XYZ file of C-alpha atoms in Angstrom:
356
model
C 5.763 9.362 61.829
C 2.179 8.916 60.636
C 0.777 11.832 58.639
C -1.915 12.749 61.176
C 0.664 13.017 63.930
C 2.945 15.149 61.786
C 0.105 17.511 60.915
C -0.775 17.918 64.584
C 2.896 18.508 65.478
C 3.231 21.224 62.859
C -0.019 22.950 63.863
C 0.790 22.692 67.585
C 4.304 24.130 67.220
C 3.141 27.029 65.052
C 0.605 28.036 67.661
C 1.634 30.478 70.413
C 1.384 29.512 74.071
C 3.258 32.129 76.142
C 3.726 31.491 79.823
C 0.506 32.428 81.576
C -1.404 32.540 78.274
C -1.283 28.914 77.198
C -5.029 28.401 76.672
C -5.141 28.220 72.856
C -2.380 25.642 72.697
C -4.007 23.674 75.518
C -7.290 23.567 73.606
C -5.449 22.201 70.600
C -3.579 19.578 72.622
C -6.714 18.418 74.446
C -8.626 18.060 71.206
C -5.880 15.812 69.842
C -5.555 13.596 72.923
C -9.281 13.247 73.742
C -9.875 10.115 71.619
C -7.134 8.261 73.507
C -8.119 8.983 77.112
C -11.011 8.090 79.424
C -11.370 11.441 81.128
C -9.620 14.791 81.582
C -9.562 17.779 83.842
C -8.121 21.290 83.746
C -6.827 23.219 86.760
C -7.241 26.878 87.649
C -4.167 28.076 85.732
C -4.672 25.922 82.642
C -2.716 22.702 83.098
C -4.525 19.951 81.181
C -4.541 16.338 82.373
C -5.771 13.428 80.283
C -6.533 10.332 82.339
C -6.565 6.646 81.447
C -8.129 4.379 84.128
C -9.269 7.275 86.373
C -10.670 4.919 89.015
C -7.311 3.239 89.720
C -5.716 3.868 93.107
C -2.091 3.763 91.948
C -1.240 6.815 89.843
C 1.514 7.287 87.253
C 2.188 10.641 85.586
C 3.877 11.332 82.267
C 4.442 15.056 81.904
C 5.709 17.831 79.669
C 5.233 21.600 79.818
C 3.150 23.594 77.379
C 4.427 27.156 77.745
C 6.977 29.092 75.742
C 9.149 32.097 76.476
C 7.790 35.472 75.399
C 7.752 39.187 76.224
C 5.517 41.601 78.105
C 4.826 45.142 76.961
C 6.293 47.284 79.763
C 6.516 50.874 78.486
C 5.267 52.734 75.423
C 7.245 55.854 74.499
C 5.529 59.085 73.407
C 6.866 58.311 69.912
C 5.162 54.902 69.834
C 8.094 52.567 70.498
C 7.572 49.667 72.890
C 9.948 48.453 75.610
C 9.547 45.076 77.203
C 10.020 42.718 80.132
C 10.876 39.066 79.799
C 8.267 36.398 80.316
C 10.550 33.445 80.978
C 14.078 33.151 79.596
C 13.719 35.351 76.535
C 16.997 36.332 74.914
C 17.440 39.970 73.956
C 20.608 39.073 72.049
C 18.635 37.399 69.233
C 15.809 39.957 69.149
C 16.950 42.658 66.687
C 15.376 42.237 63.239
C 12.881 39.598 64.463
C 9.180 39.817 63.746
C 6.695 39.380 66.596
C 2.993 38.961 67.227
C 1.519 41.140 69.992
C -1.673 39.658 71.439
C -4.441 42.153 72.195
C -8.180 42.104 72.797
C -8.547 43.367 69.218
C -6.499 40.532 67.801
C -2.856 40.039 66.827
C -0.819 43.147 66.051
C 2.343 42.669 63.990
C 5.543 44.347 65.090
C 9.307 44.127 64.630
C 12.321 44.461 66.863
C 14.022 47.462 65.396
C 17.749 48.176 65.488
C 19.896 51.032 64.091
C 21.742 50.235 60.840
C 25.453 49.429 60.966
C 26.181 52.627 59.008
C 24.986 54.888 61.800
C 26.499 53.035 64.752
C 30.025 53.323 66.079
C 30.657 49.631 65.575
C 33.833 49.675 67.657
C 31.643 50.658 70.636
C 28.900 48.096 69.965
C 27.550 46.215 72.926
C 25.280 43.181 72.858
C 21.561 43.979 72.860
C 19.950 43.897 76.299
C 16.427 44.025 77.642
C 17.018 47.753 78.239
C 18.018 48.474 74.610
C 15.775 46.278 72.439
C 12.411 47.753 71.427
C 9.384 46.987 69.269
C 8.088 49.063 66.369
C 4.469 48.356 65.412
C 4.271 51.063 62.753
C 2.776 53.670 65.043
C 4.023 57.214 65.436
C 2.649 57.964 68.884
C 1.617 56.320 72.142
C -2.019 57.097 71.359
C -1.814 55.260 68.055
C -0.223 52.221 69.747
C -3.012 52.165 72.312
C -5.676 52.525 69.605
C -4.360 49.247 68.175
C -5.260 47.572 71.469
C -1.695 47.429 72.812
C -1.230 48.241 76.493
C 1.193 47.414 79.284
C 0.892 43.694 80.005
C 0.178 42.567 76.444
C 2.290 39.562 75.557
C 4.381 39.111 72.417
C 5.983 36.101 70.789
C 8.448 35.740 67.927
C 6.824 35.058 64.572
C 8.589 31.966 63.243
C 7.201 28.720 61.878
C 8.056 25.033 61.978
C 10.272 23.572 59.234
C 12.039 20.304 58.481
C 15.781 20.594 57.808
C 17.729 18.084 55.702
C 14.923 15.556 56.231
C 16.430 14.823 59.652
C 15.673 17.740 61.957
C 12.580 19.540 63.146
C 13.221 23.272 63.511
C 11.154 26.048 65.065
C 10.383 28.128 68.124
C 8.887 26.589 71.236
C 10.056 23.035 70.705
C 10.978 23.702 74.334
C 8.723 22.090 75.285
C 5.661 21.621 73.123
C 7.564 18.846 71.431
C 7.296 17.148 74.849
C 3.560 17.667 74.843
C 3.434 16.076 71.430
C 5.425 13.042 72.589
C 3.306 12.319 75.677
C 0.153 12.663 73.500
C 1.620 10.086 71.135
C 2.274 7.757 74.087
C -1.442 8.017 75.013
C -2.377 7.281 71.412
C -0.112 4.209 71.249
C -1.545 2.813 74.479
C -5.108 3.297 73.217
C -4.564 1.965 69.710
C -2.611 -1.088 70.871
C -5.307 -1.804 73.453
C -3.087 -2.022 76.514
C -4.948 -2.440 79.793
C -2.706 -0.589 82.191
C -2.926 -1.818 85.828
C -2.732 1.773 87.142
C -4.146 5.173 86.419
C -2.125 7.068 83.817
C -2.184 10.872 84.040
C -0.942 12.546 80.861
C -0.048 16.027 82.067
C 0.598 19.068 79.861
C 1.602 21.658 82.470
C 1.711 25.419 82.277
C 4.208 27.968 83.591
C 7.420 25.895 83.647
C 9.478 28.704 82.148
C 9.032 30.949 85.203
C 9.712 28.405 87.951
C 7.953 25.055 87.411
C 4.748 26.547 88.738
C 2.205 24.533 86.772
C 3.840 21.254 87.756
C 3.995 22.347 91.373
C 0.242 22.954 91.437
C -0.835 19.847 89.571
C 1.477 17.508 91.490
C -0.310 18.438 94.694
C -3.677 17.870 93.070
C -2.937 14.468 91.501
C -0.745 13.127 94.303
C 0.935 10.600 91.986
C 3.017 7.611 92.993
C 5.366 7.832 90.040
C 6.211 10.647 87.604
C 8.155 10.441 84.339
C 8.972 13.907 83.053
C 10.126 14.762 79.556
C 11.773 18.032 78.597
C 14.583 19.196 76.328
C 18.273 19.366 77.131
C 21.229 20.962 75.363
C 22.970 19.254 72.461
C 26.591 20.232 73.137
C 28.194 19.525 69.759
C 27.818 22.961 68.133
C 30.421 25.689 68.724
C 30.683 27.565 72.042
C 29.700 24.671 74.351
C 32.092 23.536 77.042
C 31.635 19.768 77.358
C 33.568 19.696 80.646
C 30.679 21.685 82.133
C 27.742 20.804 79.908
C 28.422 17.148 79.144
C 28.720 15.374 75.787
C 25.168 15.213 74.380
C 24.373 14.590 70.727
C 21.219 15.136 68.723
C 20.453 11.841 66.974
C 21.984 9.562 69.614
C 18.841 8.986 71.637
C 16.990 10.085 74.790
C 19.056 11.548 77.634
C 18.476 9.887 81.032
C 19.319 12.101 83.979
C 21.256 11.317 87.181
C 20.788 13.597 90.177
C 19.259 13.839 93.648
C 15.749 14.628 92.365
C 15.831 11.557 90.135
C 14.680 8.436 91.924
C 17.293 5.792 91.196
C 14.958 2.796 90.943
C 12.695 4.571 88.440
C 15.735 5.688 86.466
C 17.141 2.141 86.428
C 13.783 0.815 85.190
C 14.009 3.273 82.294
C 17.589 2.304 81.514
C 16.862 -1.421 81.654
C 13.854 -0.898 79.399
C 15.987 0.998 76.882
C 18.558 -1.803 76.845
C 15.943 -4.524 76.496
C 14.156 -2.731 73.661
C 17.332 -1.627 71.898
C 16.504 2.053 72.286
C 19.685 4.164 72.125
C 20.172 6.475 75.068
C 22.611 8.909 76.616
C 23.284 9.934 80.230
C 23.543 13.319 81.903
C 24.413 14.523 85.399
C 22.211 17.289 86.743
C 23.731 17.995 90.162
C 21.590 19.855 92.690
C 18.444 20.280 90.549
C 17.317 19.204 87.098
C 15.866 22.635 86.277
C 12.766 20.868 84.947
C 9.345 19.903 86.248
C 10.993 16.778 87.642
C 11.994 18.845 90.651
C 8.428 20.000 91.286
C 7.020 16.462 91.180
C 9.875 14.805 93.099
C 9.568 17.096 96.099
C 5.790 17.377 96.169
C 3.485 15.807 98.718
C 5.425 13.143 100.679
C 7.880 12.684 97.812
C 7.088 11.222 94.399
C 9.331 8.683 92.657
C 10.321 10.729 89.637
C 12.682 10.492 86.655
C 13.639 12.662 83.688
C 13.903 11.623 80.047
C 15.220 14.510 77.965
C 15.232 15.223 74.268
C 18.523 16.643 72.907
C 17.962 20.067 71.370
C 20.159 22.628 69.643
C 19.873 26.391 70.115
C 17.507 26.500 73.120
C 15.419 29.635 73.593
C 15.948 30.798 70.014
C 13.547 30.783 67.059
C 15.467 27.875 65.485
C 15.367 25.258 68.211
C 16.380 22.034 66.500
C 15.779 18.352 67.346
C 16.481 15.117 65.500
C 13.494 13.150 64.213
C 14.957 9.859 65.482
C 15.238 11.262 69.032
C 11.568 12.310 69.003
C 10.617 8.767 68.008
C 12.896 7.172 70.605
C 11.853 9.350 73.533
C 8.226 8.541 72.731
C 9.034 4.844 72.485
C 11.066 4.809 75.702
C 8.246 6.433 77.724
C 5.742 4.025 76.228
C 7.807 0.904 76.820
C 8.685 1.981 80.380
C 5.000 2.392 81.239
C 4.395 -1.208 80.180
C 7.007 -2.311 82.731
C 5.484 -0.540 85.725
C 3.433 -2.809 87.967
C 0.377 -1.944 89.969
C 1.364 -0.560 93.382
C 5.055 -0.977 92.537
C 7.171 0.139 95.477
C 10.196 2.119 94.351
C 11.599 2.818 97.795
C 15.278 2.009 98.372
C 14.614 0.372 101.760
C 11.487 -1.551 102.702
């Protein structure tokens, strides 16, 4: 990876973009991608779209989502402790002893997820932490003091953890799900620009908001763009670490390449174009079966408008929805390359229907 790309990746992943509050990350992403696009627009809820060849009639989307899981302040006790609601799939089990940033109109307030010491608990009666039992301590001794800091019901909080590289092979951090996808589609735009490809269609590079609470950003922007084709990238579970059941979750490895999905929402001809491209370009890939729904923005695009020919290219990831989400450097490179090479295979006004 070139140094400028790595520096952007690190900065982008360290930034916070909670669901519904993605604006700072979106500003950062747009600033990076601007030199490689012809135009851009932003919708009402903050999805950012960079466009190459905006005048073209045939429209192709490459998409990732920009938001991350987080917490909402829900109740402040008279003693100054803070109870929460989830914003997306936040995991109370990993919360105790974690540091957080609470975002207020006065700036960031530091806090911690407190937890009683092992010495004072009846360990034999221990139960897993839940959203009802975890709480934040911001160093205040009363509700009034908490509120004086600028904290109120509805303030959002994210874990305070930063990007690292592990064993020179893996990228580790919070919110790789799915800002690493935003990074990869931005790199695709850069490669197209720097290699001076004249695409025969309009390319819409979409960094969508609010995926973590129901694919909402993709749903909105799909209806606005009305694309002909959509290639979505998101993360999927590496199933090699302990506690995964491969009979249910499949056999997916970090380091063995992009994961190409099979399922009703995935348009078979688009998927086959991706697979044939991977074979032709010697890009390693894996397969997954997603059954009724992919659980990604693919579903929102596929079933929008009159139906959009859509496919999903996933990045294998360990430890999803934790502060140590982990991906292999080679997979990041190969997902980026596969999206790029597939775009070069799409023809103007290509008809992906099964029957004509």
